Short mmCIF file of C-alpha atoms and ligand atoms in Angstrom, two decimals:
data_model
loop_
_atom_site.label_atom_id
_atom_site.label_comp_id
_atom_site.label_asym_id
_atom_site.label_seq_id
_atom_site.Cartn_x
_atom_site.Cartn_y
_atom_site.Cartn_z
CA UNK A 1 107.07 72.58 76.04
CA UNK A 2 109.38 70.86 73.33
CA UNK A 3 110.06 71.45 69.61
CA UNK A 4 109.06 67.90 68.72
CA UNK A 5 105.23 68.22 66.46
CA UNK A 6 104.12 66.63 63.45
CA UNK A 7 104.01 68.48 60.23
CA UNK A 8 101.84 66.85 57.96
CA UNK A 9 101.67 64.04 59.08
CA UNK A 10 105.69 63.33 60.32
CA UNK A 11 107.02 63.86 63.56
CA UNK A 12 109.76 66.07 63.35
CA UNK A 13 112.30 67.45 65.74
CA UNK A 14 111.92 71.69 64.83
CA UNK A 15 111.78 71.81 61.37
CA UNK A 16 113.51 68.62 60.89
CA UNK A 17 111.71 64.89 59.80
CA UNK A 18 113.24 62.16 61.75
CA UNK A 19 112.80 60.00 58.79
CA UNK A 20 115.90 62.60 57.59
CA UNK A 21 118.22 61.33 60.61
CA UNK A 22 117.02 57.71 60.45
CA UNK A 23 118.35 57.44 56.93
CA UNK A 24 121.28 59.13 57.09
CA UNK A 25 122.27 57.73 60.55
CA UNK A 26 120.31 54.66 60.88
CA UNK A 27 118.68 53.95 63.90
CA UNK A 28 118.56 53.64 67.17
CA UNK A 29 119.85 57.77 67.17
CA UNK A 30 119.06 60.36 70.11
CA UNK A 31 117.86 63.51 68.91
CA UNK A 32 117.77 66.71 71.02
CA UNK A 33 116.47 69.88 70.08
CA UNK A 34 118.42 73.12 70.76
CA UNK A 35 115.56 75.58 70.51
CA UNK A 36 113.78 73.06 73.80
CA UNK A 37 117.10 73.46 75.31
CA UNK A 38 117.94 76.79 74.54
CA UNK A 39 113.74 77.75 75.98
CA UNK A 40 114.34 75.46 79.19
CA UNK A 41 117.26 77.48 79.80
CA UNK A 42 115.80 80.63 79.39
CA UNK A 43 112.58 79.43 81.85
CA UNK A 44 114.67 77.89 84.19
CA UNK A 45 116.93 81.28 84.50
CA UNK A 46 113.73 83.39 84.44
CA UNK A 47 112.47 81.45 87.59
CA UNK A 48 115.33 82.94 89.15
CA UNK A 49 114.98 86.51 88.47
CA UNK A 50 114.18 87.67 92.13
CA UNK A 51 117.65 86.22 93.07
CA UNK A 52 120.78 88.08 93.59
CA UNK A 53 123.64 86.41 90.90
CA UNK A 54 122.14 82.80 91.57
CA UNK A 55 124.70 80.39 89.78
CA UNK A 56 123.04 77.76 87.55
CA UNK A 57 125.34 74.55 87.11
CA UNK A 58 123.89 72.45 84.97
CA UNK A 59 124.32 68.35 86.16
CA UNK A 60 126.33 67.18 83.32
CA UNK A 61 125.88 63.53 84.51
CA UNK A 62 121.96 64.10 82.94
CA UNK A 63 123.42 64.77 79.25
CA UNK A 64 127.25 65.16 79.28
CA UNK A 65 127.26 65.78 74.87
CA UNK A 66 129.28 68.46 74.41
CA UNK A 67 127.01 69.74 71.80
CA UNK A 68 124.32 70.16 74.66
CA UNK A 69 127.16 71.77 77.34
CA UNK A 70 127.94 74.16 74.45
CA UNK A 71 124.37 75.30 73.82
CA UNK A 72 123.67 75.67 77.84
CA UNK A 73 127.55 77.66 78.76
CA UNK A 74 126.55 80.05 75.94
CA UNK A 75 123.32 80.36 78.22
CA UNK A 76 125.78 81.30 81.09
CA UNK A 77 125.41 78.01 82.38
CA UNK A 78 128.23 76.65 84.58
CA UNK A 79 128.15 72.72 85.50
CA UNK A 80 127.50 70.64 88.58
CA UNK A 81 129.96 67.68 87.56
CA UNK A 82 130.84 64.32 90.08
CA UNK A 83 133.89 63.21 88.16
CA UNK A 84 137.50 64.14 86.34
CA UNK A 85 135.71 63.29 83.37
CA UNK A 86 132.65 65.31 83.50
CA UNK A 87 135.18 68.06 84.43
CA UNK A 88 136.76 67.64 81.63
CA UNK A 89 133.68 68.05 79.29
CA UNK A 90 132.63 71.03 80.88
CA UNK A 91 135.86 72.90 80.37
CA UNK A 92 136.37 71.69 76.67
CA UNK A 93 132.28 72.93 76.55
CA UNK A 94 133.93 76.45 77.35
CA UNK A 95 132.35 77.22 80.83
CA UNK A 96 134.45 78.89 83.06
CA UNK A 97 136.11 76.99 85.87
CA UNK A 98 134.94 79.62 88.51
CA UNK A 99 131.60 78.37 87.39
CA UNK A 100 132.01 74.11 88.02
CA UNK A 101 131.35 72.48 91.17
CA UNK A 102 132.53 69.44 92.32
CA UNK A 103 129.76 66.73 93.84
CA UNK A 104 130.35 63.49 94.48
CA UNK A 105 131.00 61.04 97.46
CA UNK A 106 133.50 59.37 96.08
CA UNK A 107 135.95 62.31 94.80
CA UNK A 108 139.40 60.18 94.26
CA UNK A 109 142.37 62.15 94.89
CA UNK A 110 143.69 62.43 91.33
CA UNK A 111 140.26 63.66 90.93
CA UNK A 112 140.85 66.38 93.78
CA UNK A 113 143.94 67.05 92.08
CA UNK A 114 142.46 67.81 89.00
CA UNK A 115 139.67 70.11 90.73
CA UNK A 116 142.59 71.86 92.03
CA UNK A 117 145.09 71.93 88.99
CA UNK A 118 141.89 73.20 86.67
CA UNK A 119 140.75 75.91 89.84
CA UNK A 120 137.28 75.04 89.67
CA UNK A 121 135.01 77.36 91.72
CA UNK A 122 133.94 74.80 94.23
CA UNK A 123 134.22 71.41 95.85
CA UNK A 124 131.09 70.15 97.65
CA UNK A 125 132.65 67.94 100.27
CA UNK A 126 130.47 65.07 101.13
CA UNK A 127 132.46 63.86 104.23
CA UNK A 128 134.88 64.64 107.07
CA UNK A 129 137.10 62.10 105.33
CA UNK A 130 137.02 63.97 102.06
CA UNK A 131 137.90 67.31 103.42
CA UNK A 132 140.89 66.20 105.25
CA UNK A 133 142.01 65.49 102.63
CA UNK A 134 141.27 68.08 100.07
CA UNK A 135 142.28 70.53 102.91
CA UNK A 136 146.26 68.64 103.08
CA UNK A 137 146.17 68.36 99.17
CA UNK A 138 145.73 72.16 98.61
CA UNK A 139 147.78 73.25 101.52
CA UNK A 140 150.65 70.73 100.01
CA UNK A 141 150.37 72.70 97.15
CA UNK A 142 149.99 76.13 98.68
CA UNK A 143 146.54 76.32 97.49
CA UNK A 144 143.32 77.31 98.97
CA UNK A 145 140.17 75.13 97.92
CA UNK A 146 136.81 76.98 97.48
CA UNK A 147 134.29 74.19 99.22
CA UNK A 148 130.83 73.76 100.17
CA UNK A 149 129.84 70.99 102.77
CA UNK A 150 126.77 68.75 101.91
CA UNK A 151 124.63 68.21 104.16
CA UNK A 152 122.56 64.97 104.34
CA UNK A 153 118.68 67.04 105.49
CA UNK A 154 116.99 63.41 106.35
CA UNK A 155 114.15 64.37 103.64
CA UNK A 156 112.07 61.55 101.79
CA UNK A 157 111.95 63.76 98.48
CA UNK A 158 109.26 61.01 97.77
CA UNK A 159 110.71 59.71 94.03
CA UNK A 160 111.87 56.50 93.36
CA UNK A 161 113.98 55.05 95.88
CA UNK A 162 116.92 54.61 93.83
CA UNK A 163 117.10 58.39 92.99
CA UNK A 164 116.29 59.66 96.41
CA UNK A 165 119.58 61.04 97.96
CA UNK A 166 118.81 62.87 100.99
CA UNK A 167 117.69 60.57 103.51
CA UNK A 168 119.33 59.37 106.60
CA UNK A 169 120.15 55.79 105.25
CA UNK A 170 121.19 57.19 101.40
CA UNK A 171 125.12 57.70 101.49
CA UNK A 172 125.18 61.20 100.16
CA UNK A 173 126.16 64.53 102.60
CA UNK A 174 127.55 64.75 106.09
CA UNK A 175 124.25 64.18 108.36
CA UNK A 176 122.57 67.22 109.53
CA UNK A 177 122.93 66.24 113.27
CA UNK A 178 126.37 66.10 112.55
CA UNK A 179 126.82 69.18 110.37
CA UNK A 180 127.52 71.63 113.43
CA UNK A 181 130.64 69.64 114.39
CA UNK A 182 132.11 68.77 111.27
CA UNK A 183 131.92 71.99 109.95
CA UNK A 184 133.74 73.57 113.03
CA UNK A 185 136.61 70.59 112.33
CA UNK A 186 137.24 71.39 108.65
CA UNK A 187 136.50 75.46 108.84
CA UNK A 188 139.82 75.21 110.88
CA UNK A 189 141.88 73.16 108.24
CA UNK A 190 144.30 75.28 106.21
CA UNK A 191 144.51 74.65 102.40
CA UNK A 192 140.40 75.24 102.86
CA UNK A 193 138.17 78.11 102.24
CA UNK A 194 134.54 76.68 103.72
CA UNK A 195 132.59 79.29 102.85
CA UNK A 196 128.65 77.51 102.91
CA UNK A 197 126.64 74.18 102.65
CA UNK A 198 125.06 72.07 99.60
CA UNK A 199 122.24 70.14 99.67
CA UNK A 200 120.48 67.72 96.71
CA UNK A 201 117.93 65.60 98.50
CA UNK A 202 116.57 63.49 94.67
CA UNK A 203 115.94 63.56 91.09
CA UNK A 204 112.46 63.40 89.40
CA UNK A 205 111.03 65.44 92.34
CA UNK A 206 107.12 65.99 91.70
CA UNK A 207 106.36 68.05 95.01
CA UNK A 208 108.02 70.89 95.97
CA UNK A 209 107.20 70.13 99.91
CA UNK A 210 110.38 67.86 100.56
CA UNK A 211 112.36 70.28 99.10
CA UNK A 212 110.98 72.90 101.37
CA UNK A 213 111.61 70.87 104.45
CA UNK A 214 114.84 70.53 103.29
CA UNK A 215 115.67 74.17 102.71
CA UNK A 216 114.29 74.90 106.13
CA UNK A 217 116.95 72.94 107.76
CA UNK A 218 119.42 74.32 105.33
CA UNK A 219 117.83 78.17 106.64
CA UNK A 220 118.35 77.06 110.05
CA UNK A 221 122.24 75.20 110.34
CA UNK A 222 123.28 78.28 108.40
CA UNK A 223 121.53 80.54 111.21
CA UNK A 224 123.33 78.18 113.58
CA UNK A 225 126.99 78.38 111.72
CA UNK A 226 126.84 82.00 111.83
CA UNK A 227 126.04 82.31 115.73
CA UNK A 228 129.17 79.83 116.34
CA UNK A 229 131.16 81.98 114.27
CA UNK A 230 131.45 80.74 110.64
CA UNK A 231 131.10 83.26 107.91
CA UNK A 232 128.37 81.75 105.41
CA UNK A 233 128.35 83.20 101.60
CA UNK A 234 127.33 80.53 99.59
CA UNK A 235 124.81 77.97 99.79
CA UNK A 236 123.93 75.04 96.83
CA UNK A 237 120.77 74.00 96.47
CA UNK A 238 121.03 70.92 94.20
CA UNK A 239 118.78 69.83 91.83
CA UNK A 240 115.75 67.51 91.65
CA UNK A 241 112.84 69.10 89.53
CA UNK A 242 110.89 66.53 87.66
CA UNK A 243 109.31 66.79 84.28
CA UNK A 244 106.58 65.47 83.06
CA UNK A 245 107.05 62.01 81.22
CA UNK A 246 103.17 61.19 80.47
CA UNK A 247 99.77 63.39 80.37
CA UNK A 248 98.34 63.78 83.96
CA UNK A 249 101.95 63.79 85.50
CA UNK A 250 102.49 67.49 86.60
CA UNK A 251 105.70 68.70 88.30
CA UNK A 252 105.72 72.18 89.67
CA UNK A 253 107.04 74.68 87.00
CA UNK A 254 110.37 76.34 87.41
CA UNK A 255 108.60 79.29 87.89
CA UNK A 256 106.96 77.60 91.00
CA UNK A 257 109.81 76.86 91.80
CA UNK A 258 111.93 79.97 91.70
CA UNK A 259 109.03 81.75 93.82
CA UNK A 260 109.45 78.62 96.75
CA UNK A 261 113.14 79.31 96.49
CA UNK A 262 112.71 83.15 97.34
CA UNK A 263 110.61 82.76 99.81
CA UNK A 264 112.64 79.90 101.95
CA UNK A 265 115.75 81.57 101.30
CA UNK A 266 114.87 84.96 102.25
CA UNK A 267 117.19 87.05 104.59
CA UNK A 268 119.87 84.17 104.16
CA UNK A 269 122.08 86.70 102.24
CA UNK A 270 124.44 84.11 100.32
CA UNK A 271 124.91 83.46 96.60
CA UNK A 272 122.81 80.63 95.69
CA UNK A 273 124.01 77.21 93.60
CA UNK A 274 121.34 75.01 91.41
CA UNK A 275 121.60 71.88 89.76
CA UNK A 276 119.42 71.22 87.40
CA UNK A 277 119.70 68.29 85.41
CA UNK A 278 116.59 66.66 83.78
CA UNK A 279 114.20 69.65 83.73
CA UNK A 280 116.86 71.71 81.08
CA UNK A 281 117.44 68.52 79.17
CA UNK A 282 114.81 65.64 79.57
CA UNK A 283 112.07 66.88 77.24
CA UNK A 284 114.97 68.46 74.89
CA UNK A 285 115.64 65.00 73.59
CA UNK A 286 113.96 61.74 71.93
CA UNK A 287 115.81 58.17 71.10
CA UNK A 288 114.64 57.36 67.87
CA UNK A 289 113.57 53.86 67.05
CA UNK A 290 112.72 51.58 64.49
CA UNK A 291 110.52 48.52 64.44
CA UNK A 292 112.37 45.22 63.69
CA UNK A 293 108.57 43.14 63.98
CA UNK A 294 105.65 42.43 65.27
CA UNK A 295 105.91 38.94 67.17
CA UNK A 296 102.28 37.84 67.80
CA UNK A 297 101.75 34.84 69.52
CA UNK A 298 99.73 33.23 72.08
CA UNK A 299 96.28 35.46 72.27
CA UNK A 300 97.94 38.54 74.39
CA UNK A 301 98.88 41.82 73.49
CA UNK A 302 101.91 41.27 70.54
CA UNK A 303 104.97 42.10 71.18
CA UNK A 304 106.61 45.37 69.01
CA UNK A 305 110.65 44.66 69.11
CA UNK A 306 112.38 47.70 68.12
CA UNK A 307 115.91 48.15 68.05
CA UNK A 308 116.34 50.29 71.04
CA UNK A 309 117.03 48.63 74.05
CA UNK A 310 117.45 49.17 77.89
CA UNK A 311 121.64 49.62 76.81
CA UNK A 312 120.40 52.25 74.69
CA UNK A 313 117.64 53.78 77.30
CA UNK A 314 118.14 51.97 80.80
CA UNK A 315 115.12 53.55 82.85
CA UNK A 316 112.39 51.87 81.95
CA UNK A 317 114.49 48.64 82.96
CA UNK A 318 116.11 50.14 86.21
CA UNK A 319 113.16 52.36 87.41
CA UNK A 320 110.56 51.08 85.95
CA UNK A 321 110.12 54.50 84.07
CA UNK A 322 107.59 55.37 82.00
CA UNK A 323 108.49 56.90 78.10
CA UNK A 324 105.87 57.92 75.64
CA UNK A 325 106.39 55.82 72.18
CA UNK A 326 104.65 57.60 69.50
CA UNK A 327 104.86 56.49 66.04
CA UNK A 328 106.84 59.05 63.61
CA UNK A 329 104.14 58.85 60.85
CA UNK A 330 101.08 57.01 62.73
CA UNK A 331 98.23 56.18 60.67
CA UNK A 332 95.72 57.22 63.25
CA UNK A 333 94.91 53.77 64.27
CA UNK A 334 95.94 52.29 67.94
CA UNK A 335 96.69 49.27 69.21
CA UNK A 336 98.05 47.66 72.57
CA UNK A 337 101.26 46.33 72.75
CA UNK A 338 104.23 45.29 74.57
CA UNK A 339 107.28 47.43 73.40
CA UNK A 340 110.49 45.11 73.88
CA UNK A 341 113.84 45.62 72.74
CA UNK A 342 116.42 43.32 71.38
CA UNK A 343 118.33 42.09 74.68
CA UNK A 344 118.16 38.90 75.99
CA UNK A 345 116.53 39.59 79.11
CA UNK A 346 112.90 39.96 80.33
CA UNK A 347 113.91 43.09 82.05
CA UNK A 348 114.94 44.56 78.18
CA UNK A 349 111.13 45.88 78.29
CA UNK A 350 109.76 49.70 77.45
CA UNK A 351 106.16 49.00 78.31
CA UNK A 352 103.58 46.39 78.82
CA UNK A 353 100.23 46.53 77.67
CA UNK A 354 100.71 50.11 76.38
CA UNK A 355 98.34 51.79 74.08
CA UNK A 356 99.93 52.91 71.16
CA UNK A 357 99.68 54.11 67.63
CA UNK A 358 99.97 51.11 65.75
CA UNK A 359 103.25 50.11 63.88
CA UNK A 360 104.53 47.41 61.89
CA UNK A 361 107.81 46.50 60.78
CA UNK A 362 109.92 49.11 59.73
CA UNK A 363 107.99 51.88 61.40
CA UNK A 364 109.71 54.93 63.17
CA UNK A 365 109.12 55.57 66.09
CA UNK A 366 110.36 57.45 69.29
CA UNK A 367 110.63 57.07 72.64
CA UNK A 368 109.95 61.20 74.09
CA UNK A 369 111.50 62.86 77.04
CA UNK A 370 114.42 60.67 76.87
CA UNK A 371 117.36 63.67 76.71
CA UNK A 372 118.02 62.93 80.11
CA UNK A 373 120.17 60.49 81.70
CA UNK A 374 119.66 58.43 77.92
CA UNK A 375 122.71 58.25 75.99
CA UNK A 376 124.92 59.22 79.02
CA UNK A 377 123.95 55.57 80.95
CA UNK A 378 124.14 53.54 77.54
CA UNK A 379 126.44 50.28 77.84
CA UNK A 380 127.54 48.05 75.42
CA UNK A 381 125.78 45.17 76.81
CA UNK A 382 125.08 42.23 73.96
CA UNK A 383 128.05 43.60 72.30
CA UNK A 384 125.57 46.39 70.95
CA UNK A 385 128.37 49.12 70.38
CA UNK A 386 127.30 52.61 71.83
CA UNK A 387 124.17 54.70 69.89
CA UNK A 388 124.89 57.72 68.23
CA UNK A 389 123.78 61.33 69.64
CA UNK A 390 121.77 64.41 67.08
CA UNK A 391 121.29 67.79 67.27
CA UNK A 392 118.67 69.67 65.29
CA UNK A 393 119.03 73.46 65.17
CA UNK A 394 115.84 74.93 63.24
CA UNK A 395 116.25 73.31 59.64
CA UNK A 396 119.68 71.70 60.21
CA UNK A 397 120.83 68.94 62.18
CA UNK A 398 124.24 67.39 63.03
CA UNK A 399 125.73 64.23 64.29
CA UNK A 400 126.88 65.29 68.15
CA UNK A 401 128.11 62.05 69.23
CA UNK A 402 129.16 59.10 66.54
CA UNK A 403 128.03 55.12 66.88
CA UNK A 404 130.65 53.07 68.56
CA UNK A 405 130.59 50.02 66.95
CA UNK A 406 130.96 46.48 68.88
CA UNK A 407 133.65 46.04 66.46
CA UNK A 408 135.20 49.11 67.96
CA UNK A 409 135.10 48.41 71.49
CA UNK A 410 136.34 44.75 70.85
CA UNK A 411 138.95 46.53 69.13
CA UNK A 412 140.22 47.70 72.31
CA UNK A 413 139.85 44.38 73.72
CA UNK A 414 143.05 41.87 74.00
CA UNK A 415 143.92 38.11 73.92
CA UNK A 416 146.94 37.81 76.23
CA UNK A 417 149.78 35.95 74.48
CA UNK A 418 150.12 32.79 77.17
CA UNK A 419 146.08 32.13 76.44
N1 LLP B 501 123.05 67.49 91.80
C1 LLP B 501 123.41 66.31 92.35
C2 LLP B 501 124.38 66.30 93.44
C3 LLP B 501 122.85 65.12 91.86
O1 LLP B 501 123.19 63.96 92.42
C4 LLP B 501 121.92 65.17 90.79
C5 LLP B 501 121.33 63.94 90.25
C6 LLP B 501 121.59 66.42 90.24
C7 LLP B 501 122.17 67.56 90.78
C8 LLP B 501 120.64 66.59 89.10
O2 LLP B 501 119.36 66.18 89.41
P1 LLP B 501 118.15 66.46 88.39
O3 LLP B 501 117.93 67.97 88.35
O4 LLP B 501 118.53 65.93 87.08
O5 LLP B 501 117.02 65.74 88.99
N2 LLP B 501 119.55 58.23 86.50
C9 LLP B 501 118.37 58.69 87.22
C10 LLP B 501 118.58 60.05 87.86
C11 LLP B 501 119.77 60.10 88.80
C12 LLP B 501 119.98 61.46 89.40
C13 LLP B 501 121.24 61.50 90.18
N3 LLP B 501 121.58 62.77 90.70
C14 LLP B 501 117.17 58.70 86.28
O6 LLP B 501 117.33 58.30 85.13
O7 LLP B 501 116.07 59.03 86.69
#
């Protein structure tokens, strides 16, 4: 469910028009909705009821705004982040340090550093290589480092193949045949408190099956740590839940979910870690859109350019994702299309032969679910300067993130002196 209806005739985000933002901030604009949010939040945590102190890290990588990390750490959120600079968000969001862990497989050691200067809650090591050295870092230091080890389960999570992370070939986790021994190696290291195991096996995850399989072996090498010795409090369970992006497409509910959770973690007696990225944020946000024309030519469908394009929204383009595009104020009538932004590539294309409501130039529009992974994997490409971020709260609405301009980011460009 999201707060984004028509009223009389104008799609608005709560009790907002998104003519309103257009004007004032031009277009293309994300808008997200706290109250969608602030409810997926609330579900999400709900789900989780028959847990005992589950943490809830949201993935900041999804939708790093700070406007959205506020909203979800006054939910009690803490964040999943896999970078200094996603760290960095989350603590100038306000969420407590003891709540952040670290993912990532490429960690770099000023990022460890930081992780350890900012005493984060936990590192989830993704190699033997990483925790040697997180282990000598902290002990340099006299530290200990709160870490996880992730486990690679050898899962399909059956999504798109760029988003699936917990098979044997993906480059995620230590793999599970190797777990056992790798553990034992880094349990022994000083500077390093390994107190559990992580898993995230995809994103976009439509069946809750792979995950099952998944926790199973999780259930299991904790069983197996514990007989050779290892004391086992914590486990993280990633992320992965998929939303729905068009009608027919039905991912399990949280609360489906939560009740899968409980009953393939049951008896494991550890405090549980979830990532959840795109189902808190993805239908909490559109990118609003307006029509530059409608190029007819030849005898197929016409093609609607609007001004977004895949540097603005880059799924459609990378994963061949599927948005909804709904017209702000459609007239009722429908027409097939393809929707194309500006770019000059062929790959710069929303949709082919999509039904629509029909637009012409100057028409609003949106493209829905896109709160995300939208703004936060916008370039610059075609010098198109970076789009600006919204936030509507009931009948008000801020800017959350400002437009870079192109003339901004070639203001950081330089001309060396010798050229
Ligand atoms: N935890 C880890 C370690 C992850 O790698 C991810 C996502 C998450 C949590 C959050 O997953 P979620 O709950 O959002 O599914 N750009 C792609 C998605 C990439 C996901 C990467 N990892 C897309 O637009 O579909």
């Amino acid at each position: 469910m999201d707060h984004f209806r028509l009223i009389d005739g104008v799609l608005h985000a709560e009790d907002v028009p998104l003519p309103a933002i257009a004007d004032a901030v031009g277009t293309p604009v994300y808008v997200y909705s706290r109250a969608t949010l602030e409810r997926h939040a609330q579900v999400f945590k709900e789900a989780l009821d028959g847990l005992d102190n589950p943490l809830v890290a949201f993935a900041v990588k999804s939708n790093p705004n700070l406007a959205v990390l506020k909203v979800l750490q006054r939910q009690g959120f803490g964040a999943d982040v896999v970078s200094g600079g996603e760290l960095m968000r989350a603590l100038a969001a306000g969420m407590a340090p003891e709540d952040i862990v670290f993912s990532g497989v490429g960690k770099t050691r000023a990022e460890l550093e930081l992780g350890l200067d900012k005493q984060i809650g936990q590192f989830n090591i993704e190699s033997r290589e990483e925790g040697q050295e997180l282990a000598a870092l902290a002990a340099s230091r006299g530290e200990v480092a709160q870490a996880v080890l992730r486990v690679n389960p050898d899962v399909d999570a059956k999504t798109h193949e760029k988003i699936s992370t917990g098979k044997a070939e993906n480059k995620f986790g230590v793999p599970l045949m190797r777990a056992r021994e790798t553990y034992a190696e880094l349990a022994e290291l000083p500077g390093m408190n390994l107190r559990g195991v992580a898993i995230h096996i995809g994103s976009q995850l439509l069946d809750l099956e792979p995950l099952e399989v998944a926790f199973a072996k999780i259930g299991q090498l904790v069983a197996d740590l514990r007989a050779a010795g290892h004391s086992i409090t914590h486990v993280d369970l990633g992320g992965g839940l998929g939303v729905p992006y068009h009608a027919g497409e039905n991912p399990p509910s949280p609360a489906e979910y939560g009740m899968m959770v409980e009953r393939a973690t049951r008896g494991w007696d550890v405090r549980l870690t979830f990532e959840p990225g795109r189902v808190i944020c993805g239908n909490a946000g559109v990118l609003l859109t307006r029509v530059i024309r409608v190029k007819r030519s030849s005898n197929q469908a016409p093609f609607v350019v609007v001004d977004a394009a895949m540097n603005d929204l880059a799924r459609p383009a990378m994963y061949g994702a599927w948005h909804d595009f709904d017209a702000v104020e459609p007239r009722g009538e429908k027409m097939t299309a393809h929707i194309v932004g500006p770019i000059c590539e062929t790959g710069d294309t929303f949709a082919m032969n999509r039904e629509i409501d029909a637009v012409a130039t100057g028409d609003l529009a949106v493209f829905r679910s896109a709160g995300a992974y939208g703004a936060t994997m916008a370039s610059s490409y075609n010098s198109r300067g970076f789009v600006a971020e919204v936030m509507v709260d009931g009948d008000k609405w801020a800017v959350v993130a400002d437009r870079i301009a192109a003339s901004a980011i070639m203001d950081a460009e330089r001309v060396p002196d010798w050229l």
